[in-house]
Tab-separated table of C-alpha atoms in Angstrom:
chain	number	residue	atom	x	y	z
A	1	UNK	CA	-22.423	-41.908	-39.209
A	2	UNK	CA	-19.309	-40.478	-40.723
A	3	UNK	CA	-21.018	-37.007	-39.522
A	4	UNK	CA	-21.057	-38.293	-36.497
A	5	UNK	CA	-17.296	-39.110	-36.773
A	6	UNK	CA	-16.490	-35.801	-38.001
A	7	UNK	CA	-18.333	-34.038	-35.331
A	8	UNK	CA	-16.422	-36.402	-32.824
A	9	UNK	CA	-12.865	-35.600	-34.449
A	10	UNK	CA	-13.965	-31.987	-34.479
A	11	UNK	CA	-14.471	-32.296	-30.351
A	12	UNK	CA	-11.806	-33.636	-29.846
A	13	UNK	CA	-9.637	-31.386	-31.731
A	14	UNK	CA	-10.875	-28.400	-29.952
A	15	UNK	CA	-10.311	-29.902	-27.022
A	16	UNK	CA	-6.591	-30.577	-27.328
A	17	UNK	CA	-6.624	-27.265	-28.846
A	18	UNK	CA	-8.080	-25.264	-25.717
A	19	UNK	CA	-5.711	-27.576	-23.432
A	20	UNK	CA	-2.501	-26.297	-25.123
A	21	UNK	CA	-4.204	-22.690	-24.717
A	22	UNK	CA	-4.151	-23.300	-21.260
A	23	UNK	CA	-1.220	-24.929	-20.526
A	24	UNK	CA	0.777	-21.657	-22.730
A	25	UNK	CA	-0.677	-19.600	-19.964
A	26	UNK	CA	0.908	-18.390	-16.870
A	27	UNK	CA	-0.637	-19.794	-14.028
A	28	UNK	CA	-0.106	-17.393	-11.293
A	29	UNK	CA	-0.315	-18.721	-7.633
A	30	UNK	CA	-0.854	-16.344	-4.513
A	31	UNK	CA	3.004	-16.500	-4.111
A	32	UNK	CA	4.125	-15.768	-7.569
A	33	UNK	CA	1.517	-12.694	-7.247
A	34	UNK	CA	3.129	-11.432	-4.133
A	35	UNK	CA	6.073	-11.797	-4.880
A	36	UNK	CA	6.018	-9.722	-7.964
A	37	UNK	CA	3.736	-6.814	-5.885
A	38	UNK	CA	6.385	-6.529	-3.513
A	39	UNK	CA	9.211	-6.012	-6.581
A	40	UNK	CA	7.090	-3.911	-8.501
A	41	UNK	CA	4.396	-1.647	-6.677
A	42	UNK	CA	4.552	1.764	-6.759
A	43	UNK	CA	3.481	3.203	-3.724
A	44	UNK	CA	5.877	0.331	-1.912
A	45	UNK	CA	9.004	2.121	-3.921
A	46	UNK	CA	7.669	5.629	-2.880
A	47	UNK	CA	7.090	4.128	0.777
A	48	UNK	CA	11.103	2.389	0.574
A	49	UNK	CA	12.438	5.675	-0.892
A	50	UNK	CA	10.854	7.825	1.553
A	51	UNK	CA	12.283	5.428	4.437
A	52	UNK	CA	15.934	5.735	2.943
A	53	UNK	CA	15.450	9.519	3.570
A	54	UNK	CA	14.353	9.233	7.028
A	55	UNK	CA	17.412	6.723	7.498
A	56	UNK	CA	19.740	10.012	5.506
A	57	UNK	CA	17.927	12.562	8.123
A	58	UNK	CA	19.182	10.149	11.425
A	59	UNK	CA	22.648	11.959	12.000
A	60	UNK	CA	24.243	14.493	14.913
A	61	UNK	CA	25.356	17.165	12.303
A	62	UNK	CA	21.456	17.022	11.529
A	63	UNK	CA	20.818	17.650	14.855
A	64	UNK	CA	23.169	20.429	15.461
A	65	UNK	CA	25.839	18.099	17.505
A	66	UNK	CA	28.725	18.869	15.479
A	67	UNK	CA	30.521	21.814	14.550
A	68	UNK	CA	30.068	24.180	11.308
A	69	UNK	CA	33.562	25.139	9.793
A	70	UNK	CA	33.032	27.648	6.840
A	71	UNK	CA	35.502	28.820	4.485
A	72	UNK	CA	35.626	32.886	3.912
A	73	UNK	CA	37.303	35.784	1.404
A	74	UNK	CA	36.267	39.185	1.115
A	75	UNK	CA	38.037	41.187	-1.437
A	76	UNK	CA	37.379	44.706	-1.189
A	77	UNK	CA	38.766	47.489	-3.643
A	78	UNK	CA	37.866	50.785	-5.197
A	79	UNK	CA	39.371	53.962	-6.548
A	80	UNK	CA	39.214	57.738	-4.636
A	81	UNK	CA	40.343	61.136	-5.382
A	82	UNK	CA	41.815	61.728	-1.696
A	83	UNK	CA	42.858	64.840	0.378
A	84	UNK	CA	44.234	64.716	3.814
A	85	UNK	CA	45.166	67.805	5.794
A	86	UNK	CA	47.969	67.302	8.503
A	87	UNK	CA	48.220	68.538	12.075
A	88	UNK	CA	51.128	70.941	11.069
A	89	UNK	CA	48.534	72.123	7.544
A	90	UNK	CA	50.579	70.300	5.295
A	91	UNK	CA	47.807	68.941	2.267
A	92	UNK	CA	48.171	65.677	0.818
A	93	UNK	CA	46.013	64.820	-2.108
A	94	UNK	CA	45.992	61.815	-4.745
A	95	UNK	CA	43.757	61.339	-7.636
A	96	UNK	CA	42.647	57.820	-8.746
A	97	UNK	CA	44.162	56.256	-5.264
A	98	UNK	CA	43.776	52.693	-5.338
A	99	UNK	CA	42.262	51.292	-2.022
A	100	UNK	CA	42.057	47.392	-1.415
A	101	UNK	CA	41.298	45.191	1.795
A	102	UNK	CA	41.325	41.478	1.766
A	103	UNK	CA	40.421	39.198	4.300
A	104	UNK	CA	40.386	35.182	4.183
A	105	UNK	CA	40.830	32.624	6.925
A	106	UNK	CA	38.816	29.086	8.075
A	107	UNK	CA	36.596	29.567	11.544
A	108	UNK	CA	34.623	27.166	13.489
A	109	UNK	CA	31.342	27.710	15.224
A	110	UNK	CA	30.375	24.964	17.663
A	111	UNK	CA	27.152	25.498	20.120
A	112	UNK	CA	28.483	23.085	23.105
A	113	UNK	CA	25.262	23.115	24.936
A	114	UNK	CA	21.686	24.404	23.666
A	115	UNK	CA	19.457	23.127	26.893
A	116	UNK	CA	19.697	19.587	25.802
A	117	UNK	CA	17.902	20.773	22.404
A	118	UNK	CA	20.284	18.993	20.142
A	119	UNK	CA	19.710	15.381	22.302
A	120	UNK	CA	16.069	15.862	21.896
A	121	UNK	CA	16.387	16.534	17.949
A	122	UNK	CA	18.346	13.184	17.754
A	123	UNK	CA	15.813	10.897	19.239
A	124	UNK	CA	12.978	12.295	17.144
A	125	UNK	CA	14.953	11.949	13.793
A	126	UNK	CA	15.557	8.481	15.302
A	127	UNK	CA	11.315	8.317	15.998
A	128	UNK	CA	10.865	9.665	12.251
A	129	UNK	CA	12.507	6.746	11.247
A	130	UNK	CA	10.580	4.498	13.051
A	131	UNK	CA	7.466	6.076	11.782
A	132	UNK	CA	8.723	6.138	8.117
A	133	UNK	CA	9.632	2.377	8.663
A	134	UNK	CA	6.128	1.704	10.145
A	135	UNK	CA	4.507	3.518	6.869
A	136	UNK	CA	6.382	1.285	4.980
A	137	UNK	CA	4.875	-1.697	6.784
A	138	UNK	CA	1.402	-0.325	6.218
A	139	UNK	CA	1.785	0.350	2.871
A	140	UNK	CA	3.445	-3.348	2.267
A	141	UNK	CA	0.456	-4.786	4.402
A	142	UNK	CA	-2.641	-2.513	2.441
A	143	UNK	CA	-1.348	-3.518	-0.941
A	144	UNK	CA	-0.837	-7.204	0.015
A	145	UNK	CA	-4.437	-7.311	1.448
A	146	UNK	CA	-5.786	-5.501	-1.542
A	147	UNK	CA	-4.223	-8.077	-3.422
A	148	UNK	CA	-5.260	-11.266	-2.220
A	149	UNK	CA	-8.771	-9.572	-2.707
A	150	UNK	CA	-8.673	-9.307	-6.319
A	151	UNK	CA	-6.779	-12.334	-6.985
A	152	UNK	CA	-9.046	-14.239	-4.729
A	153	UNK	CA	-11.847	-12.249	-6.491
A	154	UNK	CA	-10.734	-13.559	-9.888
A	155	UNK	CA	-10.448	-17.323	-8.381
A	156	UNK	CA	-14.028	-16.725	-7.684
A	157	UNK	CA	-15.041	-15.826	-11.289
A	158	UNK	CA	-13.040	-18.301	-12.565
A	159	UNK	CA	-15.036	-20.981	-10.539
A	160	UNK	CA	-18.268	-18.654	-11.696
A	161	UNK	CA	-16.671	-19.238	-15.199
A	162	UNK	CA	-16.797	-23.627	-15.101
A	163	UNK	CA	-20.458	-23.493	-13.666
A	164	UNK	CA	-21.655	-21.221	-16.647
A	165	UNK	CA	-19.380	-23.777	-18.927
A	166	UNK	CA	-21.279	-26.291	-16.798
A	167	UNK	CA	-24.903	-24.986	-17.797
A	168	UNK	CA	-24.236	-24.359	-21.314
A	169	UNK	CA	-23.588	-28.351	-22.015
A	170	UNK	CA	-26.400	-28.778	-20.405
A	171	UNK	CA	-28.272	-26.619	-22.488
A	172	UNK	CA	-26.611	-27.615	-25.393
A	173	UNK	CA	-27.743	-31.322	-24.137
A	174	UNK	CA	-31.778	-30.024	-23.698
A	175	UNK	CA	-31.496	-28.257	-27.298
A	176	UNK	CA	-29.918	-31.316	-28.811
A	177	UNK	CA	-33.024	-33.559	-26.852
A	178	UNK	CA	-35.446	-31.212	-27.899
A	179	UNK	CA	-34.864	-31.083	-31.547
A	180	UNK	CA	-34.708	-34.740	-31.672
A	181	UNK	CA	-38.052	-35.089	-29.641
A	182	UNK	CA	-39.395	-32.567	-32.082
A	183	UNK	CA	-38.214	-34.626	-35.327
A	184	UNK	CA	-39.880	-37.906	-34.290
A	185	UNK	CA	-43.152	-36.202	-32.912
A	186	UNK	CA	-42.856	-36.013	-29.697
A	187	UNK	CA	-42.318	-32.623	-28.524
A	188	UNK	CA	-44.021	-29.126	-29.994
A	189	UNK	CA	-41.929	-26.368	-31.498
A	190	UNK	CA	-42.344	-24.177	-28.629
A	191	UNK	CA	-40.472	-26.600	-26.636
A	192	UNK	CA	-37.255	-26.473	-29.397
A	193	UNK	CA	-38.066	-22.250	-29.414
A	194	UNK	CA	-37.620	-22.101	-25.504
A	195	UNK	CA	-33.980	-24.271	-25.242
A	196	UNK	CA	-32.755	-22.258	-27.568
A	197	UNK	CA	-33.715	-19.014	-25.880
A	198	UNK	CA	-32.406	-20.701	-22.637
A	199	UNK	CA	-29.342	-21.696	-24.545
A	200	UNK	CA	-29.097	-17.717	-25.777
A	201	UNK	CA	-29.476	-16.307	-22.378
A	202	UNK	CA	-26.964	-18.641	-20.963
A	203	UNK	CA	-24.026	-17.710	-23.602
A	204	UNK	CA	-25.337	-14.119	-22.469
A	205	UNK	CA	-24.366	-14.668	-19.210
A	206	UNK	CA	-20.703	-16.359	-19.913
A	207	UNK	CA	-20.075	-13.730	-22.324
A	208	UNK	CA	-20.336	-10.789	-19.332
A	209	UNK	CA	-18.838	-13.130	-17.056
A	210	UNK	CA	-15.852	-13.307	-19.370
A	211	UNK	CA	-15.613	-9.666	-19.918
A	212	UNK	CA	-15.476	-9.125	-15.887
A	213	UNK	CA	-12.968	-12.078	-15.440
A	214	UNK	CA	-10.886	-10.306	-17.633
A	215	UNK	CA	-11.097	-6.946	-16.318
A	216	UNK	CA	-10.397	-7.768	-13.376
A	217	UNK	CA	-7.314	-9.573	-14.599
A	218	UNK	CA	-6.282	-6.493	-15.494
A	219	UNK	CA	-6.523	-4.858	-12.156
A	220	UNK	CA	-4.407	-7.644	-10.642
A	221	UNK	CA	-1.814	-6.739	-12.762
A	222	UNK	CA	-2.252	-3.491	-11.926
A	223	UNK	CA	-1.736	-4.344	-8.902
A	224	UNK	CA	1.568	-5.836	-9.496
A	225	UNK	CA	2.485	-3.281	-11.516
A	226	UNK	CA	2.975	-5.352	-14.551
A	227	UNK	CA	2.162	-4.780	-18.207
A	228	UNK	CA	-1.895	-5.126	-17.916
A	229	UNK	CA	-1.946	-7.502	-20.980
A	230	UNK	CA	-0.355	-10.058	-19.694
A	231	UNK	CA	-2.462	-12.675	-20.072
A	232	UNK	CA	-2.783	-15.835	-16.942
A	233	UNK	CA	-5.004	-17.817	-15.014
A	234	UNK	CA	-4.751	-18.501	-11.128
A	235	UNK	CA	-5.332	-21.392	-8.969
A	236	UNK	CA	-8.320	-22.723	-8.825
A	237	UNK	CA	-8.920	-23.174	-5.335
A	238	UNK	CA	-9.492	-20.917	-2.535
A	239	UNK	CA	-9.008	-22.178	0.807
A	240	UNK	CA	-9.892	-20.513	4.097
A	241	UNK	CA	-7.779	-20.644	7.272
A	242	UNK	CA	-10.477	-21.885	10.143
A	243	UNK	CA	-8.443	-22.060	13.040
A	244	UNK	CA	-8.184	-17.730	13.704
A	245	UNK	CA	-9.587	-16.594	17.143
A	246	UNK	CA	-10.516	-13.148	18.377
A	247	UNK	CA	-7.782	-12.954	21.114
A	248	UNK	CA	-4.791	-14.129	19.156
A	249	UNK	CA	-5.493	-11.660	16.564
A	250	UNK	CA	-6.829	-8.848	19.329
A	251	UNK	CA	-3.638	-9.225	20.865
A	252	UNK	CA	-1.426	-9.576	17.695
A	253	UNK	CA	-3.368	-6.234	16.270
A	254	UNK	CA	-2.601	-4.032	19.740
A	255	UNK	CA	1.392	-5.221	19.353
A	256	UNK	CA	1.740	-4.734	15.411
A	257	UNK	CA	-1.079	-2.997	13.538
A	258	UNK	CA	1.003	-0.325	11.776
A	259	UNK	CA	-1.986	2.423	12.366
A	260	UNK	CA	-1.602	2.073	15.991
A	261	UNK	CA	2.209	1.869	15.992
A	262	UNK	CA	2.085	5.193	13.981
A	263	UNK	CA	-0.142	6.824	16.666
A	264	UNK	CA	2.434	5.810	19.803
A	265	UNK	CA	5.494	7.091	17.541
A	266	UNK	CA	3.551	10.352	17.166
A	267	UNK	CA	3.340	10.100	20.618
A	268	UNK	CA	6.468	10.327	21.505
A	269	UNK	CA	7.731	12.258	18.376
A	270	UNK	CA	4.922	15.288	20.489
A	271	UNK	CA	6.809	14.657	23.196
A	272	UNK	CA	10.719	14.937	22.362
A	273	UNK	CA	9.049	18.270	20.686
A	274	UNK	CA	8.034	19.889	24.125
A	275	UNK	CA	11.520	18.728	25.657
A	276	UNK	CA	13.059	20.768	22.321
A	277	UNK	CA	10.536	23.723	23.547
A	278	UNK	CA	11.776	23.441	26.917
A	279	UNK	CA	15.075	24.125	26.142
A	280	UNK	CA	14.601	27.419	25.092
A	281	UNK	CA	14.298	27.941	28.660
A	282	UNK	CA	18.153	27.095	29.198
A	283	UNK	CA	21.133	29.366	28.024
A	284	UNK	CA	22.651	29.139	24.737
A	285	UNK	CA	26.818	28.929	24.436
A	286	UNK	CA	28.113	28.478	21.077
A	287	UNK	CA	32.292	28.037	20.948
A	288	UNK	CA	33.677	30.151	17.620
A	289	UNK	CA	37.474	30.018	16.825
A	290	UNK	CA	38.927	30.936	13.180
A	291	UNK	CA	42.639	31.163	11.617
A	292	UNK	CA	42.372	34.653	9.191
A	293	UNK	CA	44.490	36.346	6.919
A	294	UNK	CA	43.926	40.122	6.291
A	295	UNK	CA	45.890	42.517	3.624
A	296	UNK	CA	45.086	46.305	3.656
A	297	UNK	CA	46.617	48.960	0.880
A	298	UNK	CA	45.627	52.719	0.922
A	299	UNK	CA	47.014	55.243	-1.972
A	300	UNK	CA	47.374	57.785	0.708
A	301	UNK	CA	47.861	58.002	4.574
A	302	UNK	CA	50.596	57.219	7.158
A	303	UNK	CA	50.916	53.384	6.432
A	304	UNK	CA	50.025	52.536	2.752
A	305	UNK	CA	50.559	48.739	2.972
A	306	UNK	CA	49.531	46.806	6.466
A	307	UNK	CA	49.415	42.404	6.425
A	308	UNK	CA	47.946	40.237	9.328
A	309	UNK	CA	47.626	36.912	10.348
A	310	UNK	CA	46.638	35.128	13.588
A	311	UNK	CA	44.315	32.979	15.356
A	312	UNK	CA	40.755	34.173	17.493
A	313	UNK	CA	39.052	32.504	19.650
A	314	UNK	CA	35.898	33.333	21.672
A	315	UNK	CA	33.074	32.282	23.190
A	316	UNK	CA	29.320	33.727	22.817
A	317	UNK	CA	26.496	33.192	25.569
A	318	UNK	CA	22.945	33.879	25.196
A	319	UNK	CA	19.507	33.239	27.629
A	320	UNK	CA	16.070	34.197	26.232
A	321	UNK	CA	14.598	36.802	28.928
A	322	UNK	CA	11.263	37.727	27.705
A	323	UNK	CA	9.634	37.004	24.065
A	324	UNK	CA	6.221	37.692	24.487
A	325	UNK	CA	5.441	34.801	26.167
A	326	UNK	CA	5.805	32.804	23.261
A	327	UNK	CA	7.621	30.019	25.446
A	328	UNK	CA	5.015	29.498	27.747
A	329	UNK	CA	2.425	29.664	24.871
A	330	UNK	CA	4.492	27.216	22.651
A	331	UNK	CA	4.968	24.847	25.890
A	332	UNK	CA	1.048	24.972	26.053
A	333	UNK	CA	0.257	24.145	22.508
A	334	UNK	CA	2.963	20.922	22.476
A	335	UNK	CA	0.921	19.321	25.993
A	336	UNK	CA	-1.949	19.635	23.776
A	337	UNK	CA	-0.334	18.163	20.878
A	338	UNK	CA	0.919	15.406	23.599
A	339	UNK	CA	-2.698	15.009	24.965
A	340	UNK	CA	-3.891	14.563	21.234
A	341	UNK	CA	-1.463	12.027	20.626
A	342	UNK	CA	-3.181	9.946	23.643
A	343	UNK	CA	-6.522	10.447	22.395
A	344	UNK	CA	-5.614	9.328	18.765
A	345	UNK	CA	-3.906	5.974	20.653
A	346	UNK	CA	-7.111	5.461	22.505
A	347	UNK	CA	-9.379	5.956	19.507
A	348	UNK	CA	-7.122	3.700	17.186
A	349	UNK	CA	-7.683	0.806	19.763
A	350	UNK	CA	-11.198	1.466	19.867
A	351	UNK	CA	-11.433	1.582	15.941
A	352	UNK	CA	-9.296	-1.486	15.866
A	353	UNK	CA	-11.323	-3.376	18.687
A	354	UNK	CA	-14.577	-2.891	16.987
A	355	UNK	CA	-13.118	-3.346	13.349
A	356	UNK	CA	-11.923	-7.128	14.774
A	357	UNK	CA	-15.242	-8.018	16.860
A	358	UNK	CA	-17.492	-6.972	13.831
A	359	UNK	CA	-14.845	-8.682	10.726
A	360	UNK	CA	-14.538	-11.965	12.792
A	361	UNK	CA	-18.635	-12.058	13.575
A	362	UNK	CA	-18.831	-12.230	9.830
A	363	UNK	CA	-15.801	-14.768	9.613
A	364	UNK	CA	-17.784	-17.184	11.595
A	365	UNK	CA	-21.115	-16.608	9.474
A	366	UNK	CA	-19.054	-17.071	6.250
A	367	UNK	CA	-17.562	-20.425	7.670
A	368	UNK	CA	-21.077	-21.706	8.382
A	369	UNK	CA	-22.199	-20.579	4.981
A	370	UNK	CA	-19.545	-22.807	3.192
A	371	UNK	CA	-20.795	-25.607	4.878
A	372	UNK	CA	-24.301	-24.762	3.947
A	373	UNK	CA	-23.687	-23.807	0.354
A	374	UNK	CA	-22.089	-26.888	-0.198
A	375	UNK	CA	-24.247	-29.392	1.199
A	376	UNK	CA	-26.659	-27.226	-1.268
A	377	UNK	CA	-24.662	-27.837	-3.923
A	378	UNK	CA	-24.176	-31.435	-3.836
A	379	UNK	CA	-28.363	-31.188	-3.270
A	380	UNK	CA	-29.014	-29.349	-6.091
A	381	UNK	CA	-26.558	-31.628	-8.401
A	382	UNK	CA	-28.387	-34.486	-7.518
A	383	UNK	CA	-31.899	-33.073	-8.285
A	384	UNK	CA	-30.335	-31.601	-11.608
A	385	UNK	CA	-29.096	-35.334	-12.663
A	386	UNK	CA	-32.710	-36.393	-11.395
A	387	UNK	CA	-34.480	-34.452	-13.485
A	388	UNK	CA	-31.932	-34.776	-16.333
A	389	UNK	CA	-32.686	-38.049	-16.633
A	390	UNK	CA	-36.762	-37.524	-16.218
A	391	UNK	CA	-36.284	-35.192	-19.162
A	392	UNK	CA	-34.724	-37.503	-21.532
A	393	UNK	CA	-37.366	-39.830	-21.069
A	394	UNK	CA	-40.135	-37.265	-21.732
A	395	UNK	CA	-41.346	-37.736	-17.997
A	396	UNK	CA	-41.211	-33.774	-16.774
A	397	UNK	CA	-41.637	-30.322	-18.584
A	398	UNK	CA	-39.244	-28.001	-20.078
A	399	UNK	CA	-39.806	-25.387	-17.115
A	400	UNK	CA	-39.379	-27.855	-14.301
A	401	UNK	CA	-35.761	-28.914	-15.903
A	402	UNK	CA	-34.942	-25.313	-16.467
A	403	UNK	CA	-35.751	-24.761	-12.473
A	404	UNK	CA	-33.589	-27.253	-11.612
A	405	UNK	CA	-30.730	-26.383	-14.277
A	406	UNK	CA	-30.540	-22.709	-12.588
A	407	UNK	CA	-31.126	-24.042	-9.090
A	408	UNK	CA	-28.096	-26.226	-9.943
A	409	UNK	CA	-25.676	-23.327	-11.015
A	410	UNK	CA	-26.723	-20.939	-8.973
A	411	UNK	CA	-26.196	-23.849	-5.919
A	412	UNK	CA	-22.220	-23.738	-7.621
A	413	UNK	CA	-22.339	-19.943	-7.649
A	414	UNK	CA	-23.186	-19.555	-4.450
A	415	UNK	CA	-20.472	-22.185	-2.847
A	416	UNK	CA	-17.892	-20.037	-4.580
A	417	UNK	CA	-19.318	-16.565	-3.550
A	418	UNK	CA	-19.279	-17.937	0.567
A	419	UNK	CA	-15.472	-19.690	0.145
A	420	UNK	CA	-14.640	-15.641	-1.355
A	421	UNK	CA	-16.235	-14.022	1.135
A	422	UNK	CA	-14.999	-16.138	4.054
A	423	UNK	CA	-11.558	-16.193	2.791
A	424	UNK	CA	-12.416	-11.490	2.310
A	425	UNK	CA	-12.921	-11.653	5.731
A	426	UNK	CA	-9.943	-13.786	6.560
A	427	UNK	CA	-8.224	-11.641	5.095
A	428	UNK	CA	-9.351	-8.362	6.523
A	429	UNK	CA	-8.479	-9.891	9.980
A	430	UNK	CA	-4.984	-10.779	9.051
A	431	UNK	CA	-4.476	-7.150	7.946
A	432	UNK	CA	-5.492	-5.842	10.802
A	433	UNK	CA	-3.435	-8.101	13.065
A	434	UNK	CA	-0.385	-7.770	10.195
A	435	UNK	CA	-0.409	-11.247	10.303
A	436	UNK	CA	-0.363	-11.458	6.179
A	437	UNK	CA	2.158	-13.717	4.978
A	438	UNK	CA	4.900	-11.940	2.307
């Protein structure tokens, strides 16, 4: 009896003991975990940096709108042994002369027109942007996705988790039985030799269960980009969304999937290039004006000091004639380019079409298959208490309760494994349609 007490006191110590372990750690919802992905991830910085360059890139002086002003000085100077001979044969001659010219002033080169070159450049610097803010979305939308599918994963495997839990009391129940069947005569020791082995295989199982749960732990904090031993559980609960349809998301994917909005920015990004290629076609007429400063001294000569200041102005005008026929060549290549583009639309649709059609055929199977699995479950719990009860009372052998134990867990298993993959799929469609929620 007091053994009894002490083995009771010991329960229930443990108990309280793996409760306050629990409630120390974090329990990280689907929010929480998003939340920190989005502060955090790596390739979303890279993707936000990379945007914030595109954003730098969007200006007219990028484009060649605006004029270049550039600052000059030349200083030249050097030393000559000179001899000059005059009209009337006089000779003039100086050793070590010192020569020096020096030139500074500010001018301004401005192309005013360019065949509409510059306009073009503008709009695709503005379609870069677009495209780096569409990359962004993708990237924001693949690491979400990827994600939910490990933290959804590890909800799984912590429901796989409680059903080993599950099978090891009841082990530890058939061991306990066993022995005492054993003691009074009533059972052989085979019977006490194969619980325990069942009992051995099942602590087995949790054990590599555990090690996967907490690898994959790991991973989710990868994922977040968080120190990997930090140390959590997550909900555990994983509930699918029911109510998705093939058109809404068909038509959601063909307005926002971030692949396909990259291909028709491409498209247009080909096509502002040809217009830029086109121009070349056009003449070229650049403004140039410039305030400059010039001081000449010679050692020798008729005028040994000269100074000059003053404004110039100008204009320069250029057409291309003949190159080769590099501009028809290059106009060639960009249609193709263009025509590419199309293609790359069409197959994206096509991709995205079948991708949707095939994910949501085995969204629907996976929604049956939770309804199955569980009506299996709550089967296979009552044949388990059944034959639980059949066992105590020495009515059934040790191979038909072992049948039923694993049906019973493997029943549990299962449920989980169809909620995952239904809520995978779910997933997957959402993706596609960048309908995630973040």
């Amino acid at each position: 009896m007091n053994i009894m007490k002490k083995n009771n006191l010991y329960n229930i110590l443990l108990l309280l003991l793996i409760g306050f372990q629990l409630q120390a750690q974090e329990v990280l919802t689907i929010e929480d975990a998003v939340k920190i992905a989005l502060e955090n991830n790596y390739e979303i910085k890279i993707a936000s940096n990379n945007l914030k360059i595109e954003k730098t890139n969007v200006a007219t002086g990028n484009a060649g709108m605006l004029p270049k002003v550039t600052a000059t000085v030349v200083d030249n100077n050097g030393i000559q042994n000179l001899s000059q001979t005059r009209a009337d044969g006089t000779v003039n001659s100086l050793d070590n002369a010192k020569n020096s010219n020096l030139n500074y002033g500010v001018g301004l080169d401005w192309t005013i027109f360019d065949g509409f070159k510059m306009f073009a450049k503008l709009d695709q610097l503005k379609e870069l942007q677009k495209l780096g803010e569409t990359q962004l979305k993708l990237t924001i939308t693949t690491k979400i996705s990827n994600l939910n599918s490990v933290y959804f994963e590890l909800v799984n495997q912590q429901q796989q988790l409680a059903a080993l839990d599950a099978t090891i009391e009841i082990s530890n129940q058939r061991l306990t039985l066993a022995k005492n069947r054993f003691t009074i005569g009533k059972a052989s020791k085979l019977e006490v030799l194969n619980a325990q082995v069942d009992l051995n295989t099942d602590r087995t199982n949790l054990l590599r269960q555990k090690e996967l749960y907490a690898n994959t732990k790991i991973i989710l904090n990868q994922v977040m980009a968080r120190d990997p031993k930090i140390d959590f559980k997550v909900v555990d609960v994983i509930n699918v969304d029911k109510s998705l349809l093939l058109p809404e998301l068909t038509a959601l994917a063909e307005k926002q999937n971030p692949e396909l909005e990259s291909q028709i920015i491409n498209q247009r990004i080909s096509e502002l290039q040809l217009k830029q290629i086109k121009g070349e076609r056009y003449p070229t007429l650049n403004l140039t004006t410039g305030y400059v400063f010039s001081e000449n001294q010679s050692g020798l000569g008729f005028t040994t000091q000269s100074s000059a200041k003053g404004l110039n102005y100008g204009f320069r005008a250029s057409l291309n004639l003949f190159d080769g026929f590099a501009q028809n060549r290059n106009e060639k290549i960009a249609k193709i380019e263009i025509e590419n583009a199309k293609l790359a639309i069409n197959q994206q649709n096509h991709n995205l079409n079948s991708q949707l059609t095939a994910f949501y055929q085995t969204y629907l199977t996976n929604l049956e298959l939770i309804d199955l699995e569980f009506e299996n479950e709550a089967i296979a719990k009552q044949n388990l208490e059944i034959t639980l009860d059949k066992f105590r009372i020495g009515t059934i052998a040790t191979l038909e309760f072992r049948t039923a134990q694993l049906n019973y867990v493997n029943a549990k298993v299962n449920y989980s494994k169809a909620q995952y993959q239904a809520k995978l799929t779910e997933i997957l469609l959402k993706e596609l349609a960048r309908n995630l929620t973040f």
